[in-house]
PDB file of C-alpha atoms and ligand atoms in Angstrom:
ATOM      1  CA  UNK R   1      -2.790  61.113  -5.112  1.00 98.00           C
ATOM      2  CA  UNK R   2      -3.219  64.094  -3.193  1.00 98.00           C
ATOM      3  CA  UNK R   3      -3.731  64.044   1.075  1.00 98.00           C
ATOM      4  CA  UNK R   4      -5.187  67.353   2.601  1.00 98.00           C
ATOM      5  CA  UNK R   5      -5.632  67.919   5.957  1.00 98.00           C
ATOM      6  CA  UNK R   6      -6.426  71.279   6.481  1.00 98.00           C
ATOM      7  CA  UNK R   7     -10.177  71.904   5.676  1.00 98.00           C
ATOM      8  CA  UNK R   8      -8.990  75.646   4.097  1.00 98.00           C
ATOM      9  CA  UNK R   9      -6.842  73.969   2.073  1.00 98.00           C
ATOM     10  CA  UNK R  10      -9.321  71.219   0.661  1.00 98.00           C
ATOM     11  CA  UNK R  11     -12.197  74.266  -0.087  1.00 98.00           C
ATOM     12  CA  UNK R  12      -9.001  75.888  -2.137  1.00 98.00           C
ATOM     13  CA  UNK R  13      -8.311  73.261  -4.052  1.00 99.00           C
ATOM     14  CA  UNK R  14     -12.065  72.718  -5.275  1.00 98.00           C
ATOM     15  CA  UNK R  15     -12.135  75.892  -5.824  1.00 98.00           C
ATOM     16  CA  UNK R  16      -9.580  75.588  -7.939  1.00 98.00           C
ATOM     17  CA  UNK R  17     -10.866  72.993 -10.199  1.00 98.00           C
ATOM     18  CA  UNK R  18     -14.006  74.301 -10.503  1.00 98.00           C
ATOM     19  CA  UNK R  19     -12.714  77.551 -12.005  1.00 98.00           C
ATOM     20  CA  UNK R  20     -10.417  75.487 -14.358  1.00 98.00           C
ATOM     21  CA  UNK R  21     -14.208  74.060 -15.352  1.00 98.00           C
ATOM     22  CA  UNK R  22     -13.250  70.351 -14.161  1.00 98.00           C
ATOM     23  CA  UNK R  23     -16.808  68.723 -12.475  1.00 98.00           C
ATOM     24  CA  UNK R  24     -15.449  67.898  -8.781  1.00 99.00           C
ATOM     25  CA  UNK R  25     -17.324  64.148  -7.426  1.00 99.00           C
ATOM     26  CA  UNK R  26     -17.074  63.424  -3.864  1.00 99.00           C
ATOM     27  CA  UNK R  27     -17.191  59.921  -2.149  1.00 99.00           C
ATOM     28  CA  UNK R  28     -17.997  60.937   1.868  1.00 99.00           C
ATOM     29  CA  UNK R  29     -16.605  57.961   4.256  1.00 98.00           C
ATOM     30  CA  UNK R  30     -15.880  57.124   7.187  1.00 98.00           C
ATOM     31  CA  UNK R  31     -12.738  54.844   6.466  1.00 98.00           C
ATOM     32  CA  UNK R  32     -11.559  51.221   6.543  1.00 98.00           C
ATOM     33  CA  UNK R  33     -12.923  50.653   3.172  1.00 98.00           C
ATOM     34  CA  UNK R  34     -13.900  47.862   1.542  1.00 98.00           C
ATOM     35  CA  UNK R  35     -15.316  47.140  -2.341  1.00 98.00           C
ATOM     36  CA  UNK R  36     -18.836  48.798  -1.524  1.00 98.00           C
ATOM     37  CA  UNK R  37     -16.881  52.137  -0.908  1.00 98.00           C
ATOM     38  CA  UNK R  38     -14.628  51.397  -3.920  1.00 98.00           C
ATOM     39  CA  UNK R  39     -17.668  50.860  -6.070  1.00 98.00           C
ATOM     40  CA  UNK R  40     -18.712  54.190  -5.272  1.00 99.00           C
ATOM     41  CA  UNK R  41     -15.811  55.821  -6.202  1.00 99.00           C
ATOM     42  CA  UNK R  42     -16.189  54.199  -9.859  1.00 98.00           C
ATOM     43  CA  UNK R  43     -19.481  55.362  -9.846  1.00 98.00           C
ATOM     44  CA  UNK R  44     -17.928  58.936  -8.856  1.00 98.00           C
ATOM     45  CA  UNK R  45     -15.348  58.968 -11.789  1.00 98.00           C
ATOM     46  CA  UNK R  46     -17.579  57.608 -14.120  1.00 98.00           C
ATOM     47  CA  UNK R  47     -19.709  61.092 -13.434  1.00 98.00           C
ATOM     48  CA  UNK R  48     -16.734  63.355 -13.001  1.00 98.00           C
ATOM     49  CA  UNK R  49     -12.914  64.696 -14.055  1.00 98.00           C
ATOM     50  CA  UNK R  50     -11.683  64.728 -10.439  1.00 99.00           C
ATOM     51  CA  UNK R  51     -12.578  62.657  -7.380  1.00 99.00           C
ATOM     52  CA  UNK R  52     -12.267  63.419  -3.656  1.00 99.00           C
ATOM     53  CA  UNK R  53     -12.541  61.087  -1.003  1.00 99.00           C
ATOM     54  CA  UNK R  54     -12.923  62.067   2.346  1.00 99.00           C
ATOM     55  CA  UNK R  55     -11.881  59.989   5.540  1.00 98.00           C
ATOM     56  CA  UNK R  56     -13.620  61.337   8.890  1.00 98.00           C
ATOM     57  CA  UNK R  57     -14.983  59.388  11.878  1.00 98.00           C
ATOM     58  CA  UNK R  58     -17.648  62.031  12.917  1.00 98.00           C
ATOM     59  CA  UNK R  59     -18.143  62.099  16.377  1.00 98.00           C
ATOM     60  CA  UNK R  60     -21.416  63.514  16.466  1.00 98.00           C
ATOM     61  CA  UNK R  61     -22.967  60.732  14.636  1.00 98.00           C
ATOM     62  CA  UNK R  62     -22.284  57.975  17.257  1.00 98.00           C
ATOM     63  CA  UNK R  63     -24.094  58.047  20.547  1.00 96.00           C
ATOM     64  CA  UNK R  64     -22.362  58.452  23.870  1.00 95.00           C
ATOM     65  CA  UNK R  65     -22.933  54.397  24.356  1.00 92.00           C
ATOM     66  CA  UNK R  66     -22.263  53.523  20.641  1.00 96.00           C
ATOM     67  CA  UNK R  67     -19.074  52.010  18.933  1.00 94.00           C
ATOM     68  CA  UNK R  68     -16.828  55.246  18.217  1.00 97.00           C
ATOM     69  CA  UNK R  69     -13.492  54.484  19.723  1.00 96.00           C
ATOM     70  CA  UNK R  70     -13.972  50.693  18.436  1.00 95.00           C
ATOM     71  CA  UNK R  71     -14.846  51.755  14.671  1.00 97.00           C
ATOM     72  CA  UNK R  72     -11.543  50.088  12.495  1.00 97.00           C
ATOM     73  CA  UNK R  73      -9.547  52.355  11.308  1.00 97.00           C
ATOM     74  CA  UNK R  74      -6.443  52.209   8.942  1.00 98.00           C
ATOM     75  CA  UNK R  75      -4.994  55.021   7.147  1.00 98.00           C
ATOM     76  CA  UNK R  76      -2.055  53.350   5.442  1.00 98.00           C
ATOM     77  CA  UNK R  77      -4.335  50.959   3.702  1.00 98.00           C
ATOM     78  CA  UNK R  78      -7.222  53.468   3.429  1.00 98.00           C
ATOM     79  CA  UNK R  79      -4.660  55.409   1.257  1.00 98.00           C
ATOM     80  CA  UNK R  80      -3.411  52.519  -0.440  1.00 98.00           C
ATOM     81  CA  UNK R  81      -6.548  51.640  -1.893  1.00 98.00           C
ATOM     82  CA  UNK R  82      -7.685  54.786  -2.791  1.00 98.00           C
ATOM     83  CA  UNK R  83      -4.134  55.035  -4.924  1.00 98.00           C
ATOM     84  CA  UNK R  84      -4.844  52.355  -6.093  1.00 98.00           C
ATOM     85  CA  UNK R  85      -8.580  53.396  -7.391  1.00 98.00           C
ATOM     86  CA  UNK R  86      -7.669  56.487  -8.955  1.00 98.00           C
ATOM     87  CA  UNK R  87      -8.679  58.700  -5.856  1.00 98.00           C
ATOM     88  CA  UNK R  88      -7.503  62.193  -6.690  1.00 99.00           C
ATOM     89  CA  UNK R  89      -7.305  63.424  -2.925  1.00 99.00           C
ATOM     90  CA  UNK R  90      -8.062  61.429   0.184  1.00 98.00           C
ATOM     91  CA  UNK R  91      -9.151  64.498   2.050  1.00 98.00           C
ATOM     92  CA  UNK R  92      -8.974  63.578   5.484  1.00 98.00           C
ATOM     93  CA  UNK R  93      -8.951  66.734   7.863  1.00 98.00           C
ATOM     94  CA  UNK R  94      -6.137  66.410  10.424  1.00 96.00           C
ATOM     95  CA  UNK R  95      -7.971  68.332  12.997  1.00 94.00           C
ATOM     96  CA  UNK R  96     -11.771  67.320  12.646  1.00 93.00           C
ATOM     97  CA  UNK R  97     -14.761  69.595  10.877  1.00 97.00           C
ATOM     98  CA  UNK R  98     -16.100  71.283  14.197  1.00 98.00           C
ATOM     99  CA  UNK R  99     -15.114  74.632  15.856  1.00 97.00           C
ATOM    100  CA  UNK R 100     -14.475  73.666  19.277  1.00 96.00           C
ATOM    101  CA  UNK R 101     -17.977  75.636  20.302  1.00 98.00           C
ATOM    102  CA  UNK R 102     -19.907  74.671  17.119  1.00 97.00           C
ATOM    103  CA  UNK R 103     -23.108  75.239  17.928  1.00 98.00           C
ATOM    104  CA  UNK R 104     -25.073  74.757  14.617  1.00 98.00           C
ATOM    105  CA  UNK R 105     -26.807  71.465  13.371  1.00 98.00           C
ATOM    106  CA  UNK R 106     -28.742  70.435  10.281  1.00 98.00           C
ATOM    107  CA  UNK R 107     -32.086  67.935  11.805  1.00 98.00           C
ATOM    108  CA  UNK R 108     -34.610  66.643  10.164  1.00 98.00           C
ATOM    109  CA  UNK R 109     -37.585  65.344  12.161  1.00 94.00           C
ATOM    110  CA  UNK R 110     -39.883  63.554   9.837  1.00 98.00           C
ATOM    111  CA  UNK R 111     -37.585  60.711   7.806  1.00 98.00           C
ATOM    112  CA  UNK R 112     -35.551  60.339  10.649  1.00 98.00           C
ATOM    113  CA  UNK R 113     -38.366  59.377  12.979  1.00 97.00           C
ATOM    114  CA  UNK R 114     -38.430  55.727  12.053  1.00 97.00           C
ATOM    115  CA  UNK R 115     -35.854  53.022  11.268  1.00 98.00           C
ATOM    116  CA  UNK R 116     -32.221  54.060  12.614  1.00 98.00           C
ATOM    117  CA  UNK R 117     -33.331  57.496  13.698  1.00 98.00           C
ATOM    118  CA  UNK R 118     -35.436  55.979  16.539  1.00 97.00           C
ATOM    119  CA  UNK R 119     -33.044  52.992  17.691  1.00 97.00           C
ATOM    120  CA  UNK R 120     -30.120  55.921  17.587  1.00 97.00           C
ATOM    121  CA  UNK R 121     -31.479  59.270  18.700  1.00 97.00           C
ATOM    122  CA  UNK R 122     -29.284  62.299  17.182  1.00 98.00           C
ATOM    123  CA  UNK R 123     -27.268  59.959  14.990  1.00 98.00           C
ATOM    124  CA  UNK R 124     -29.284  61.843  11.352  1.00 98.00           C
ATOM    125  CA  UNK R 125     -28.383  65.169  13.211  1.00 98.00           C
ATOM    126  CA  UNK R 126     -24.654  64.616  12.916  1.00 98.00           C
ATOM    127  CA  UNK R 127     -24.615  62.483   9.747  1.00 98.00           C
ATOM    128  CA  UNK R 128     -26.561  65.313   7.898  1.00 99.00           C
ATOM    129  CA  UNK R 129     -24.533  68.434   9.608  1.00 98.00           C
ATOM    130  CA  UNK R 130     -20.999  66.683   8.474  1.00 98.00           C
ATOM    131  CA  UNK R 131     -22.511  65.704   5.163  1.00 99.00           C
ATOM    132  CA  UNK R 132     -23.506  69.291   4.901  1.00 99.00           C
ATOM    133  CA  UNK R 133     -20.219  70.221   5.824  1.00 98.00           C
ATOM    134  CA  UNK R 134     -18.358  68.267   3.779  1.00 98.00           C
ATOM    135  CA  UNK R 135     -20.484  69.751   0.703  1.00 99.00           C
ATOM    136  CA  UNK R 136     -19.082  73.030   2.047  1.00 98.00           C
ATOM    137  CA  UNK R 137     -15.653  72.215   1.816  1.00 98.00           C
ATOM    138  CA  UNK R 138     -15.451  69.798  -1.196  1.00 99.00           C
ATOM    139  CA  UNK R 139     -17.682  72.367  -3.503  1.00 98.00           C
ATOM    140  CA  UNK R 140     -18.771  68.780  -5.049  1.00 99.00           C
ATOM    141  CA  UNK R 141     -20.915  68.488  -8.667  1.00 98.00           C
ATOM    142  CA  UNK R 142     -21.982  64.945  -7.649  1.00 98.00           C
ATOM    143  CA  UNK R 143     -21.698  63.196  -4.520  1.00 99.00           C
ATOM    144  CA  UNK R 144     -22.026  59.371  -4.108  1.00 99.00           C
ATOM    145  CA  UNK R 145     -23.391  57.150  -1.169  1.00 99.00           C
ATOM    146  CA  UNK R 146     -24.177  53.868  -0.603  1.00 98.00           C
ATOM    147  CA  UNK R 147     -28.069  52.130  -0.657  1.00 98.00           C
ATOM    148  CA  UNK R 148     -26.776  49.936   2.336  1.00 98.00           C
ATOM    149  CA  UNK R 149     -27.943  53.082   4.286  1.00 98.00           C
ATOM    150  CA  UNK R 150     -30.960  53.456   3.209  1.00 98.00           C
ATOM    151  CA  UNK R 151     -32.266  55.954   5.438  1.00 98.00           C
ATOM    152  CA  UNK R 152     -29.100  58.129   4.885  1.00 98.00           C
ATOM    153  CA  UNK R 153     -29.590  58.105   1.308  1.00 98.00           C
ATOM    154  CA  UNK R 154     -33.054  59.440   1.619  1.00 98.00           C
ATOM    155  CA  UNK R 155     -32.315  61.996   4.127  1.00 98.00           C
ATOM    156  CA  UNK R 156     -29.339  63.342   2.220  1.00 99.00           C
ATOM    157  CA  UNK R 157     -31.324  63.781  -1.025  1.00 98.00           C
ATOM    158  CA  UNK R 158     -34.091  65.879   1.201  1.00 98.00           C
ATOM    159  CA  UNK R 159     -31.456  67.848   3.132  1.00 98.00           C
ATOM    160  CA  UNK R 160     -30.330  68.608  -0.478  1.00 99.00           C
ATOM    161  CA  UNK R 161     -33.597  69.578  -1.924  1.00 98.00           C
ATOM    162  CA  UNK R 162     -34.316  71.524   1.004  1.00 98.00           C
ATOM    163  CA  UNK R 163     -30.849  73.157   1.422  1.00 98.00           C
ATOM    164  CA  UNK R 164     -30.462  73.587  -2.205  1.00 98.00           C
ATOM    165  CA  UNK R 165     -27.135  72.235  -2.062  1.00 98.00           C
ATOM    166  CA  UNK R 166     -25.941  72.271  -6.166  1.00 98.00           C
ATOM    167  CA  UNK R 167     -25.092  68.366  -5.928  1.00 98.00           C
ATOM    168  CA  UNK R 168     -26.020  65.887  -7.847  1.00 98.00           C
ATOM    169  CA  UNK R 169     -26.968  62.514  -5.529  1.00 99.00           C
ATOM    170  CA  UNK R 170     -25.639  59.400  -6.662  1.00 98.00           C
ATOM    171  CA  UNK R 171     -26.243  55.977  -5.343  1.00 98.00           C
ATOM    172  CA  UNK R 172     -24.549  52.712  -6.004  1.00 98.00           C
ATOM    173  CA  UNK R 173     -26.088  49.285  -5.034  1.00 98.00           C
ATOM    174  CA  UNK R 174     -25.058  46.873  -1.910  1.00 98.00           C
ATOM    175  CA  UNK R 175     -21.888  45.235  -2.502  1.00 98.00           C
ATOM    176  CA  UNK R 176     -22.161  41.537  -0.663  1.00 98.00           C
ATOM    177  CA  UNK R 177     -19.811  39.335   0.587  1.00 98.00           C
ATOM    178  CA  UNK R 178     -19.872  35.391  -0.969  1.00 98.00           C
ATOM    179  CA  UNK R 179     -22.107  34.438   1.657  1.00 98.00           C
ATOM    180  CA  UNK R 180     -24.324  37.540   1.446  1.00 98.00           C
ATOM    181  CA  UNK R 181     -23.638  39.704   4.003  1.00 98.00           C
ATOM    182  CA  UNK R 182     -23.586  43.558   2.939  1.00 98.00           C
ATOM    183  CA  UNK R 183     -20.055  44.855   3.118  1.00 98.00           C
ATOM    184  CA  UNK R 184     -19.534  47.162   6.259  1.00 98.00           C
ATOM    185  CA  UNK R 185     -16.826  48.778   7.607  1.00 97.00           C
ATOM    186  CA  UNK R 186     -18.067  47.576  11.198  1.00 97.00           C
ATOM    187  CA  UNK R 187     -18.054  43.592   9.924  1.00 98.00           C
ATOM    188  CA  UNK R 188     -14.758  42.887  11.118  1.00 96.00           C
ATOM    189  CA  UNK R 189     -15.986  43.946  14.936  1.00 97.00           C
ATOM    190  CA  UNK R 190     -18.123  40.738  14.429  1.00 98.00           C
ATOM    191  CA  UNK R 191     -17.284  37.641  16.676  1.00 98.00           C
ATOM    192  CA  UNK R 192     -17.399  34.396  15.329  1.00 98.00           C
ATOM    193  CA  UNK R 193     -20.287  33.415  16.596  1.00 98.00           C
ATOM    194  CA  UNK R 194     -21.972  36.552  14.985  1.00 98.00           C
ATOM    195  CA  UNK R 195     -20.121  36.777  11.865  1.00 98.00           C
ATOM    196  CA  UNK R 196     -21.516  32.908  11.072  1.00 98.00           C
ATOM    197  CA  UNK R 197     -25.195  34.201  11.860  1.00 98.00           C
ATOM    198  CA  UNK R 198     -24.730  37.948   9.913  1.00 98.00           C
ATOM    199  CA  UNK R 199     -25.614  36.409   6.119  1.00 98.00           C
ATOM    200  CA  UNK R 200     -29.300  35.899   7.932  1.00 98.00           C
ATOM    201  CA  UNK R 201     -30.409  39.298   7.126  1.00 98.00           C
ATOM    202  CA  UNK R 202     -29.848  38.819   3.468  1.00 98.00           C
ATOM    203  CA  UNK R 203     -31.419  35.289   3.027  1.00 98.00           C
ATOM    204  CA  UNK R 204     -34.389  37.213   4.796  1.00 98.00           C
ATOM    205  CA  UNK R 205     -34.901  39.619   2.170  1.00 98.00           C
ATOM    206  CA  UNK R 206     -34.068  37.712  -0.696  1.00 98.00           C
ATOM    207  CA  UNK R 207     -37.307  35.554   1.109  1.00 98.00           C
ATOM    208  CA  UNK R 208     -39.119  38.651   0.876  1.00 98.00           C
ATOM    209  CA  UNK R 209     -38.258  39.276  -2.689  1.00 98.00           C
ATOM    210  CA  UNK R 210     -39.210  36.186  -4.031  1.00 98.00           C
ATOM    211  CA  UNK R 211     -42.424  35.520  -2.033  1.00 98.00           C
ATOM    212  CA  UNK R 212     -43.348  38.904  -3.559  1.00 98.00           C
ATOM    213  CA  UNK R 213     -42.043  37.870  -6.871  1.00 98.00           C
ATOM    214  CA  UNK R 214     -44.512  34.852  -6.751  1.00 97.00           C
ATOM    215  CA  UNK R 215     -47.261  37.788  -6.331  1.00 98.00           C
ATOM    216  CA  UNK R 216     -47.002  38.160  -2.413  1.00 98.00           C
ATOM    217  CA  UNK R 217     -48.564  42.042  -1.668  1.00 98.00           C
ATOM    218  CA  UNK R 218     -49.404  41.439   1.866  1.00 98.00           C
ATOM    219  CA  UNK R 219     -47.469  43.500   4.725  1.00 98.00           C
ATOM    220  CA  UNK R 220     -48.321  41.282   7.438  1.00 98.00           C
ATOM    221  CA  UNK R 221     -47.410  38.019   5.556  1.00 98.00           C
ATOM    222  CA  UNK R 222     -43.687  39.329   4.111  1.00 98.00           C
ATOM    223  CA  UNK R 223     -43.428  40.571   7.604  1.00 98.00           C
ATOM    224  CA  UNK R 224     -43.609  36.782   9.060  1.00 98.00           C
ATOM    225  CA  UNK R 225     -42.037  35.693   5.861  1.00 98.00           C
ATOM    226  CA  UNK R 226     -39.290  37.743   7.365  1.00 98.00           C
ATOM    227  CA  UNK R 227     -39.425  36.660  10.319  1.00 98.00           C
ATOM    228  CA  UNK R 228     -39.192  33.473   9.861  1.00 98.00           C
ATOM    229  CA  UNK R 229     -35.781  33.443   7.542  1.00 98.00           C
ATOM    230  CA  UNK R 230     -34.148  35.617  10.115  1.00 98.00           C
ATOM    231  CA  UNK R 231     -35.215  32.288  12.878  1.00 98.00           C
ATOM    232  CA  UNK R 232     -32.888  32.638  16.270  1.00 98.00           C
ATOM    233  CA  UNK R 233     -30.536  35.674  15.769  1.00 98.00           C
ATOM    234  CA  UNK R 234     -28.844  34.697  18.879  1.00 98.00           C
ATOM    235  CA  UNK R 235     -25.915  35.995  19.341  1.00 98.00           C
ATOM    236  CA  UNK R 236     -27.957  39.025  18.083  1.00 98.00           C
ATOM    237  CA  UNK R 237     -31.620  40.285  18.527  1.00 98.00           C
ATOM    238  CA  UNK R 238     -33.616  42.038  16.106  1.00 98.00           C
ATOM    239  CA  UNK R 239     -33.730  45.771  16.401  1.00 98.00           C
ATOM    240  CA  UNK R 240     -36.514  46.375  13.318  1.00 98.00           C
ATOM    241  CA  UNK R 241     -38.129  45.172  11.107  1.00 98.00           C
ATOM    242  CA  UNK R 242     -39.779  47.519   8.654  1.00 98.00           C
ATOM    243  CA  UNK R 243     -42.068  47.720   5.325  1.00 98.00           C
ATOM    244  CA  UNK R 244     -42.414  51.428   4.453  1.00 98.00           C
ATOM    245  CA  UNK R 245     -42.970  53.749   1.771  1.00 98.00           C
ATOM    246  CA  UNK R 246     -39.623  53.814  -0.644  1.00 98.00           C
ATOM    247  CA  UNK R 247     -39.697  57.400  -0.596  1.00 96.00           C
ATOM    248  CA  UNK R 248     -41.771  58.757   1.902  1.00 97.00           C
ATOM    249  CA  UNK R 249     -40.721  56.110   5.206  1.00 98.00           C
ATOM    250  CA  UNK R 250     -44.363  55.875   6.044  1.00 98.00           C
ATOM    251  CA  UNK R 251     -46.504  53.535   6.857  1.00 97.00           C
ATOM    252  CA  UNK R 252     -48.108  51.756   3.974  1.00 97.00           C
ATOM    253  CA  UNK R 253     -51.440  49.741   4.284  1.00 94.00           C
ATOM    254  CA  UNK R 254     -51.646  46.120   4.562  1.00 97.00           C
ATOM    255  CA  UNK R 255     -50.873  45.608   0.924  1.00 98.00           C
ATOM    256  CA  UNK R 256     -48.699  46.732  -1.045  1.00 98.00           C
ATOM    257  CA  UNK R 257     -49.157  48.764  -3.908  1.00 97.00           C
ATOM    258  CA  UNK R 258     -46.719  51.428  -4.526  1.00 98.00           C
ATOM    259  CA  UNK R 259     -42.569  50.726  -3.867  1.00 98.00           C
ATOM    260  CA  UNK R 260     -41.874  50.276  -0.550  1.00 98.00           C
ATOM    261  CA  UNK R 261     -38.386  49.990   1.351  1.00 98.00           C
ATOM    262  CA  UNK R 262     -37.745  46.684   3.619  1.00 98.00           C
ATOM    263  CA  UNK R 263     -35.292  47.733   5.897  1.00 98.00           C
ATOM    264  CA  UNK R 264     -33.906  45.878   9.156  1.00 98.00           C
ATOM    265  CA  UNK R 265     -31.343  46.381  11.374  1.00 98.00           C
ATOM    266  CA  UNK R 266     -30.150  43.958  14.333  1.00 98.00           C
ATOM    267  CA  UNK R 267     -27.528  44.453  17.376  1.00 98.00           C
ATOM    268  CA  UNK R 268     -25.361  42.057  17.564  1.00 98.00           C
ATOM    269  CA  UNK R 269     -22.977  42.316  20.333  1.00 98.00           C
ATOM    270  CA  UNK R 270     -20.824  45.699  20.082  1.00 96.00           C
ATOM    271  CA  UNK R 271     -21.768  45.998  16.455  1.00 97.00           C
ATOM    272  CA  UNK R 272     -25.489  46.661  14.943  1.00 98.00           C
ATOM    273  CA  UNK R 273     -25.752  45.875  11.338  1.00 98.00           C
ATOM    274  CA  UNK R 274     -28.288  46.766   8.700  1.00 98.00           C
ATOM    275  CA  UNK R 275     -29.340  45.751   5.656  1.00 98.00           C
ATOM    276  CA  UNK R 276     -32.367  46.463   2.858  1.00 98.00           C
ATOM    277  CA  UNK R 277     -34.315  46.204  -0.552  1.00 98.00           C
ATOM    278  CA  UNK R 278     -36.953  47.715  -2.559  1.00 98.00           C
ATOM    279  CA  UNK R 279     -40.022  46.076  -3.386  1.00 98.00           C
ATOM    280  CA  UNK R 280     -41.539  47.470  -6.704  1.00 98.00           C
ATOM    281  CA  UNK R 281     -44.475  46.204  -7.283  1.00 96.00           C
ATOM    282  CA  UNK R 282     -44.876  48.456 -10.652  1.00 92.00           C
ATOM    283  CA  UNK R 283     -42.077  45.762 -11.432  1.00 87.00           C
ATOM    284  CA  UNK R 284     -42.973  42.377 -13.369  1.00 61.00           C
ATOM    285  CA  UNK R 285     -44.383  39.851  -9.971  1.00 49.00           C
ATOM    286  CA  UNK R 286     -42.691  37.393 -11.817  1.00 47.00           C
ATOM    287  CA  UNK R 287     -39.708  38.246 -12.745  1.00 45.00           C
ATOM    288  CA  UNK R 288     -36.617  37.910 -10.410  1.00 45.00           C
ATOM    289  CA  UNK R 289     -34.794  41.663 -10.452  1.00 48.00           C
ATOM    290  CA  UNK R 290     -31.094  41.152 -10.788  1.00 44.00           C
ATOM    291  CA  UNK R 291     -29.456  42.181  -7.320  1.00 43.00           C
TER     292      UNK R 291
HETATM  293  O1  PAF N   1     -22.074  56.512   5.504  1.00 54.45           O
HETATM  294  C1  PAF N   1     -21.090  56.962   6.135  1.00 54.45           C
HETATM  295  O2  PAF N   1     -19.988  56.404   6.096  1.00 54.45           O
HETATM  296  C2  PAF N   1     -21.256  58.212   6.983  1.00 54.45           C
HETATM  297  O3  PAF N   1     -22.496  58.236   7.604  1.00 54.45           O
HETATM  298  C3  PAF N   1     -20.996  59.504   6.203  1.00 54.45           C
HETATM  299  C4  PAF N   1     -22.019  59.709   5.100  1.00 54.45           C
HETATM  300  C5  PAF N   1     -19.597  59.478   5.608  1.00 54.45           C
HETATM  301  C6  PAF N   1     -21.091  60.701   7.147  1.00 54.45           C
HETATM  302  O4  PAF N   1     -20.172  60.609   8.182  1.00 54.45           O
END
């Protein structure tokens, strides 16, 4: 496996392949990974001849109160798994993305109002100006991220549309833990006391899911369905709770009748997790969709 660190360098080498008519797949990250990441770099060599995965804790993502100096970090092992995974270069840019005086941003303003975009103000901003960036110096064919973040997934495939980026978006499902807890980077920032309430948000939405498998369709009622499962989050406290349009992240009616995306997210304390599903109600109502 390959490391670059100069961002020149890394365009080159795409460059390279893509003249040699190899289709280039790019995994972005942010490090520390764990099987959810490592599913998505199947997914990414399963759609491609060469993989890149790139390791970069953007700063302009994180808020100036939020948990950048305390996200893990771990090169060696970073590396070690991505040998191991058939990673063709870990591209991980030595010194950052930015130009000291960057000045230029990618923002979206209408699926970034809701969800994470209004508990962390600027945070799409600098996820969709690195993602852009990283586009720009991977030259990818397909790019793969995660359905964990839900919203990210949505923005990045309008911020491609829009940009008319030539990438193909890939997604690959939540990877869970035994107990249910989606796989995160930021887990192992949980306390005890946290960790042993975290699995909550899942058995919440797998309430949702089967209340609306029995033939729920009513917002209100999921929502205190939801509710309910998630009981006393203490050490935590709920940020949102939200049934929206799957593709749109608008407000739907009181019932449901087109898919929607049930999204929550809740601060524990120094780390906020989230976690979602879809509920398609062009799906069977009875049947139970493999997760
Ligand atoms: O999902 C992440 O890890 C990050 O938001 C991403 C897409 C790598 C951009 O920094």
């Amino acid at each position: 496996m390959k490391i670059i660190r100069d961002t020149h360098e890394m365009q080159a080498w795409s460059s390279d392949r893509r003249r040699e008519g190899l289709r280039v797949g790019v995994v972005p990250t942010m490090g520390y990974l764990h099987e959810g990441h490592l599913s998505l770099v199947r997914l990414a060599k399963a759609e491609s001849d060469v993989v890149i995965l790139t390791l970069f804790v953007n700063p302009t993502q994180f808020g100036p109160n939020e948990d950048l100096e305390r996200y893990p970090r771990d090169f060696e092992r970073d590396c070690a798994l991505c040998e191991a995974e058939g990673v063709d270069v870990l591209f991980a840019p030595s010194g950052g993305v930015y130009a000291e005086d960057h000045t230029v941003y990618v923002v979206e303003d209408v699926l970034s109002a809701r969800l994470c975009g209004a508990s962390r103000p600027g945070h799409f901003r600098g996820v969709l100006t690195v993602v852009a960036k990283l586009f720009n110096l991977t030259l990818p064919d397909v790019a793969v991220f995660g359905e964990k973040d839900a919203q990210q997934l949505r923005l990045i495939r309008r911020m491609t549309r829009d940009l008319n980026f030539p990438v193909k978006i890939l997604s690959g499902p939540i990877v869970r833990e035994a107990d249910g807890l989606a796989m995160s980077s930021r887990n192992r920032n949980l306390d005890a006391a946290s960790r042993a309430v975290a699995p909550r948000l899942n058995e919440a939405l797998r309430a949702a899911e089967k209340a609306f498998a029995g033939g729920e369709r009513g917002v209100q009622a999921l929502r205190t369905g939801i509710l309910k499962a998630l009981g006393d989050l203490a050490p935590g406290e709920l940020d949102y709770l939200e049934i929206l349009d799957d593709q749109s992240l608008s407000e739907v009616g009181e019932t449901i009748r087109s898919p929607v995306l049930v999204a929550l997210a809740v601060r524990f304390p120094g780390v906020r997790l989230i976690d979602n599903t879809t509920l398609n109600p062009e799906e069977s109502p009875h049947a139970n969709r493999p997760k």
